[in-house]
Amino acid sequence: MLAPPWAHAEAAAQPALCQARSKPMARLELLFGSGAGGAKVPPRAFARFVAREITPRFPDGLSVLEAFGQWRDGSGALLREPSRLVLILYEQDPAADAKIEAIRSAYKVKFKQQSVMRVDGTSCVSF
């Protein structure tokens, strides 16, 4: 018997089954463009943004990775730009979504960006 189409989505929503030494934690990836064609977001400005907007909301730790991204904007143009990926693993928190959206909004306003990509998931984590 075949599973109904929604069964896969329900399985994906279940917490990860982790090994004895690890535990499931929420995984957040935020991808920040640094300015395609217009004003660039310098490293110092981004570091200040992390210190003022991200760290107070997720003080337990995060990682910042330099990247290069491309995406198609609303007009269909392919844009390429240096980017930064911020990775945050955190305990599930009912207030987390509001914190994440505040970070995204602040970046778009401060650096005049169209979007900040958000990727959510669950990972097994041990320290």
XYZ file of N, CA and C in Angstrom:
381
model
N 0.839 -1.167 0.000
C 0.000 0.000 0.000
C 0.893 1.241 0.000
N 0.562 2.220 -0.831
C 1.325 3.452 -0.910
C 0.875 4.425 0.157
N 1.831 5.190 0.675
C 1.514 6.207 1.671
C 0.861 7.401 0.986
N -0.044 8.080 1.676
C -0.648 9.280 1.081
C 0.419 10.350 0.881
N 0.204 11.285 -0.068
C 1.226 12.291 -0.381
C 1.664 13.120 0.820
N 0.778 13.366 1.745
C 1.138 14.204 2.891
C 1.966 13.455 3.928
N 2.081 12.167 3.837
C 2.841 11.378 4.819
C 4.307 11.796 4.829
N 4.861 12.116 3.655
C 6.272 12.523 3.598
C 6.478 13.851 4.317
N 5.571 14.785 4.140
C 5.678 16.074 4.820
C 5.567 15.890 6.324
N 4.669 15.013 6.767
C 4.535 14.772 8.203
C 5.800 14.145 8.766
N 6.407 13.230 8.034
C 7.649 12.596 8.501
C 8.770 13.620 8.587
N 8.829 14.537 7.618
C 9.886 15.551 7.632
C 9.726 16.510 8.799
N 8.491 16.700 9.265
C 8.249 17.630 10.366
C 8.592 17.025 11.724
N 8.779 15.720 11.789
C 9.113 15.059 13.043
C 10.533 15.412 13.464
N 10.801 15.528 14.774
C 12.167 15.802 15.225
C 13.118 14.693 14.773
N 14.357 15.078 14.555
C 15.367 14.114 14.126
C 15.590 13.065 15.211
N 15.810 11.813 14.799
C 16.184 10.766 15.740
C 17.694 10.839 15.887
N 18.134 11.179 17.075
C 19.554 11.440 17.298
C 20.218 10.307 18.065
N 21.533 10.204 17.887
C 22.327 9.232 18.630
C 22.345 9.622 20.105
N 22.785 8.711 20.933
C 22.746 8.901 22.388
C 23.482 10.162 22.844
N 24.549 10.540 22.178
C 25.345 11.686 22.631
C 24.903 13.010 22.027
N 23.866 13.008 21.227
C 23.417 14.250 20.611
C 21.936 14.463 20.868
N 21.485 15.674 20.594
C 20.076 16.000 20.812
C 19.585 16.835 19.638
N 18.289 16.770 19.352
C 17.768 17.584 18.258
C 17.715 19.054 18.656
N 18.154 19.897 17.736
C 18.086 21.343 17.935
C 17.571 21.970 16.648
N 16.942 23.117 16.782
C 16.512 23.865 15.607
C 17.758 24.381 14.893
N 17.729 24.337 13.563
C 18.845 24.815 12.744
C 18.321 25.940 11.862
N 18.972 27.080 11.924
C 18.586 28.241 11.144
C 19.757 28.676 10.279
N 19.495 28.883 9.001
C 20.475 29.459 8.089
C 19.869 30.730 7.524
N 20.573 31.827 7.679
C 20.175 33.100 7.090
C 21.230 33.494 6.075
N 20.810 33.803 4.862
C 21.741 34.189 3.806
C 21.542 35.666 3.496
N 22.601 36.428 3.740
C 22.586 37.866 3.595
C 23.391 38.265 2.371
N 22.757 38.904 1.411
C 23.476 39.451 0.277
C 24.262 40.666 0.729
N 25.355 40.945 0.035
C 26.158 42.105 0.438
C 26.085 43.238 -0.566
N 25.097 43.190 -1.443
C 24.875 44.306 -2.350
C 25.280 44.018 -3.775
N 24.335 43.632 -4.594
C 24.610 43.370 -6.004
C 24.486 44.676 -6.776
N 25.588 45.136 -7.343
C 25.552 46.303 -8.205
C 25.522 47.641 -7.476
N 24.894 47.727 -6.324
C 24.782 48.989 -5.610
C 25.809 49.096 -4.509
N 25.405 49.738 -3.444
C 26.300 49.899 -2.296
C 26.585 48.533 -1.671
N 27.837 48.286 -1.406
C 28.244 47.018 -0.795
C 28.143 47.107 0.725
N 27.968 45.963 1.373
C 27.948 45.901 2.838
C 29.352 45.491 3.270
N 30.134 46.434 3.789
C 31.509 46.113 4.177
C 31.555 45.156 5.370
N 32.658 44.417 5.508
C 32.778 43.465 6.616
C 32.545 44.091 7.992
N 33.069 45.291 8.227
C 32.877 45.928 9.550
C 31.414 46.247 9.809
N 30.705 46.709 8.788
C 29.286 47.018 8.949
C 28.499 45.741 9.246
N 28.866 44.655 8.569
C 28.170 43.391 8.834
C 28.491 42.895 10.241
N 29.734 43.026 10.672
C 30.111 42.605 12.030
C 29.327 43.393 13.072
N 29.143 44.700 12.838
C 28.335 45.511 13.766
C 26.882 45.041 13.762
N 26.374 44.697 12.583
C 25.001 44.199 12.486
C 24.844 42.911 13.292
N 25.795 42.003 13.150
C 25.755 40.750 13.914
C 25.755 41.054 15.407
N 26.645 41.950 15.834
C 26.758 42.277 17.262
C 25.498 42.943 17.810
N 24.864 43.780 17.022
C 23.712 44.549 17.518
C 22.366 43.869 17.307
N 22.235 43.112 16.212
C 20.924 42.559 15.866
C 20.789 41.046 16.088
N 21.861 40.296 15.811
C 21.745 38.833 15.872
C 22.164 38.301 17.242
N 23.343 38.682 17.705
C 23.854 38.144 18.976
C 22.916 38.381 20.156
N 22.321 39.569 20.315
C 21.399 39.738 21.450
C 20.184 38.806 21.384
N 19.778 38.432 20.181
C 18.608 37.557 20.029
C 18.970 36.078 20.153
N 20.192 35.726 19.780
C 20.674 34.338 19.864
C 22.067 34.352 20.502
N 22.142 34.610 21.806
C 23.429 34.811 22.480
C 24.253 33.542 22.695
N 23.679 32.358 22.483
C 24.418 31.126 22.764
C 25.465 30.787 21.717
N 25.434 31.446 20.572
C 26.465 31.206 19.569
C 25.917 31.125 18.163
N 26.812 31.354 17.214
C 26.464 31.307 15.802
C 27.749 31.220 15.001
N 27.620 30.921 13.734
C 28.768 30.901 12.820
C 28.436 31.776 11.625
N 29.448 32.496 11.140
C 29.302 33.318 9.946
C 30.259 32.773 8.902
N 29.727 32.474 7.723
C 30.539 31.954 6.628
C 30.442 32.898 5.445
N 31.581 33.179 4.825
C 31.602 33.977 3.603
C 31.156 33.076 2.457
N 30.368 33.617 1.552
C 29.825 32.826 0.449
C 29.732 33.696 -0.794
N 29.354 33.080 -1.878
C 29.058 33.802 -3.104
C 27.747 33.246 -3.615
N 26.783 34.113 -3.837
C 25.467 33.630 -4.230
C 24.970 34.253 -5.513
N 23.937 33.640 -6.031
C 23.238 34.210 -7.170
C 21.765 33.885 -7.023
N 20.951 34.765 -7.542
C 19.511 34.584 -7.480
C 18.859 35.430 -8.556
N 17.632 35.077 -8.888
C 16.890 35.803 -9.908
C 15.931 36.759 -9.206
N 16.029 38.039 -9.524
C 15.163 39.016 -8.861
C 13.770 39.027 -9.502
N 12.906 39.892 -8.993
C 11.527 39.948 -9.462
C 11.387 40.289 -10.935
N 12.357 40.982 -11.519
C 12.287 41.332 -12.935
C 12.861 40.239 -13.827
N 13.419 39.196 -13.225
C 13.991 38.093 -13.989
C 15.486 38.196 -14.203
N 16.095 39.262 -13.721
C 17.546 39.432 -13.884
C 18.291 38.516 -12.920
N 19.366 37.920 -13.395
C 20.202 37.065 -12.564
C 21.238 37.939 -11.876
N 21.207 37.958 -10.552
C 22.131 38.775 -9.767
C 23.139 37.875 -9.074
N 24.395 38.299 -9.090
C 25.469 37.572 -8.404
C 26.106 38.531 -7.412
N 26.378 38.023 -6.213
C 26.964 38.901 -5.206
C 27.643 38.109 -4.105
N 28.659 38.711 -3.507
C 29.211 38.105 -2.297
C 28.099 38.059 -1.246
N 28.107 37.020 -0.444
C 27.060 36.823 0.555
C 27.680 36.339 1.852
N 26.851 36.337 2.879
C 27.260 35.779 4.171
C 26.155 34.853 4.650
N 26.554 33.698 5.121
C 25.614 32.743 5.674
C 25.819 32.718 7.180
N 24.749 32.951 7.921
C 24.796 32.869 9.378
C 24.063 31.595 9.767
N 24.766 30.739 10.488
C 24.219 29.466 10.955
C 24.017 29.543 12.460
N 22.789 29.241 12.886
C 22.463 29.276 14.313
C 21.748 27.975 14.667
N 22.255 27.287 15.671
C 21.588 26.114 16.246
C 21.069 26.539 17.615
N 19.796 26.291 17.876
C 19.205 26.784 19.118
C 18.114 25.850 19.614
N 17.838 25.951 20.896
C 16.726 25.215 21.492
C 15.431 25.831 20.970
N 14.459 24.988 20.624
C 13.180 25.521 20.161
C 12.628 26.496 21.187
N 12.118 27.599 20.701
C 11.642 28.673 21.558
C 10.420 29.291 20.875
N 9.306 29.435 21.584
C 8.124 30.019 20.953
C 8.361 31.426 20.399
N 9.324 32.158 20.950
C 9.604 33.516 20.504
C 10.620 33.566 19.358
N 11.161 32.424 18.955
C 12.240 32.399 17.958
C 11.813 33.001 16.629
N 10.615 32.708 16.160
C 10.193 33.200 14.853
C 10.189 34.726 14.820
N 9.696 35.363 15.870
C 9.676 36.826 15.926
C 11.103 37.386 15.925
N 12.017 36.728 16.629
C 13.416 37.173 16.656
C 14.039 37.082 15.263
N 13.775 35.975 14.588
C 14.340 35.756 13.249
C 13.798 36.789 12.269
N 12.508 37.018 12.307
C 11.915 37.983 11.384
C 12.385 39.403 11.684
N 12.648 39.722 12.941
C 13.183 41.043 13.294
C 14.580 41.224 12.706
N 15.399 40.182 12.730
C 16.743 40.228 12.141
C 16.642 40.471 10.638
N 15.793 39.696 9.979
C 15.635 39.822 8.523
C 15.158 41.223 8.138
N 14.172 41.716 8.858
C 13.636 43.053 8.568
C 14.686 44.138 8.787
N 15.415 44.035 9.877
C 16.438 45.035 10.185
C 17.499 45.078 9.088
N 17.916 43.930 8.593
C 18.940 43.897 7.551
C 18.427 44.530 6.258
N 17.218 44.160 5.873
C 16.660 44.699 4.629
C 16.550 46.221 4.685
N 16.132 46.744 5.819
C 16.003 48.197 5.964
C 17.374 48.861 6.008
N 18.246 48.370 6.863
C 19.556 49.017 7.066
C 20.403 49.021 5.803
N 20.402 47.894 5.072
C 21.292 47.766 3.920
C 20.552 47.796 2.579
N 19.281 48.175 2.611
C 18.468 48.333 1.398
C 18.497 47.077 0.519
N 18.232 45.939 1.137
C 18.214 44.661 0.434
C 16.765 44.227 0.178
N 16.550 43.494 -0.920
C 15.208 43.015 -1.241
C 14.776 41.863 -0.343
N 15.740 41.037 0.069
C 15.367 39.867 0.856
C 16.551 39.346 1.656
N 16.243 38.524 2.631
C 17.213 37.728 3.375
C 16.645 36.316 3.361
N 17.373 35.387 2.748
C 16.876 34.015 2.651
C 16.934 33.335 4.010
N 15.863 32.601 4.333
C 15.759 31.873 5.595
C 15.560 30.395 5.300
N 16.358 29.551 5.946
C 16.233 28.107 5.836
C 16.144 27.548 7.240
N 15.064 26.801 7.535
C 14.863 26.201 8.847
C 14.952 24.684 8.753
N 15.419 24.067 9.819
C 15.469 22.621 9.875
C 15.761 22.159 11.285
N 16.027 20.877 11.407
C 16.401 20.275 12.675
C 17.659 19.459 12.449
N 18.591 19.558 13.366
C 19.838 18.794 13.278
C 20.129 18.121 14.602
N 20.860 17.015 14.560
C 21.334 16.351 15.764
C 22.662 17.006 16.135
N 22.765 17.450 17.397
C 23.904 18.247 17.810
C 24.505 17.673 19.083
N 25.823 17.637 19.135
C 26.515 17.295 20.367
C 27.722 18.220 20.487
N 28.119 18.512 21.715
C 29.254 19.399 21.952
C 30.338 18.661 22.681
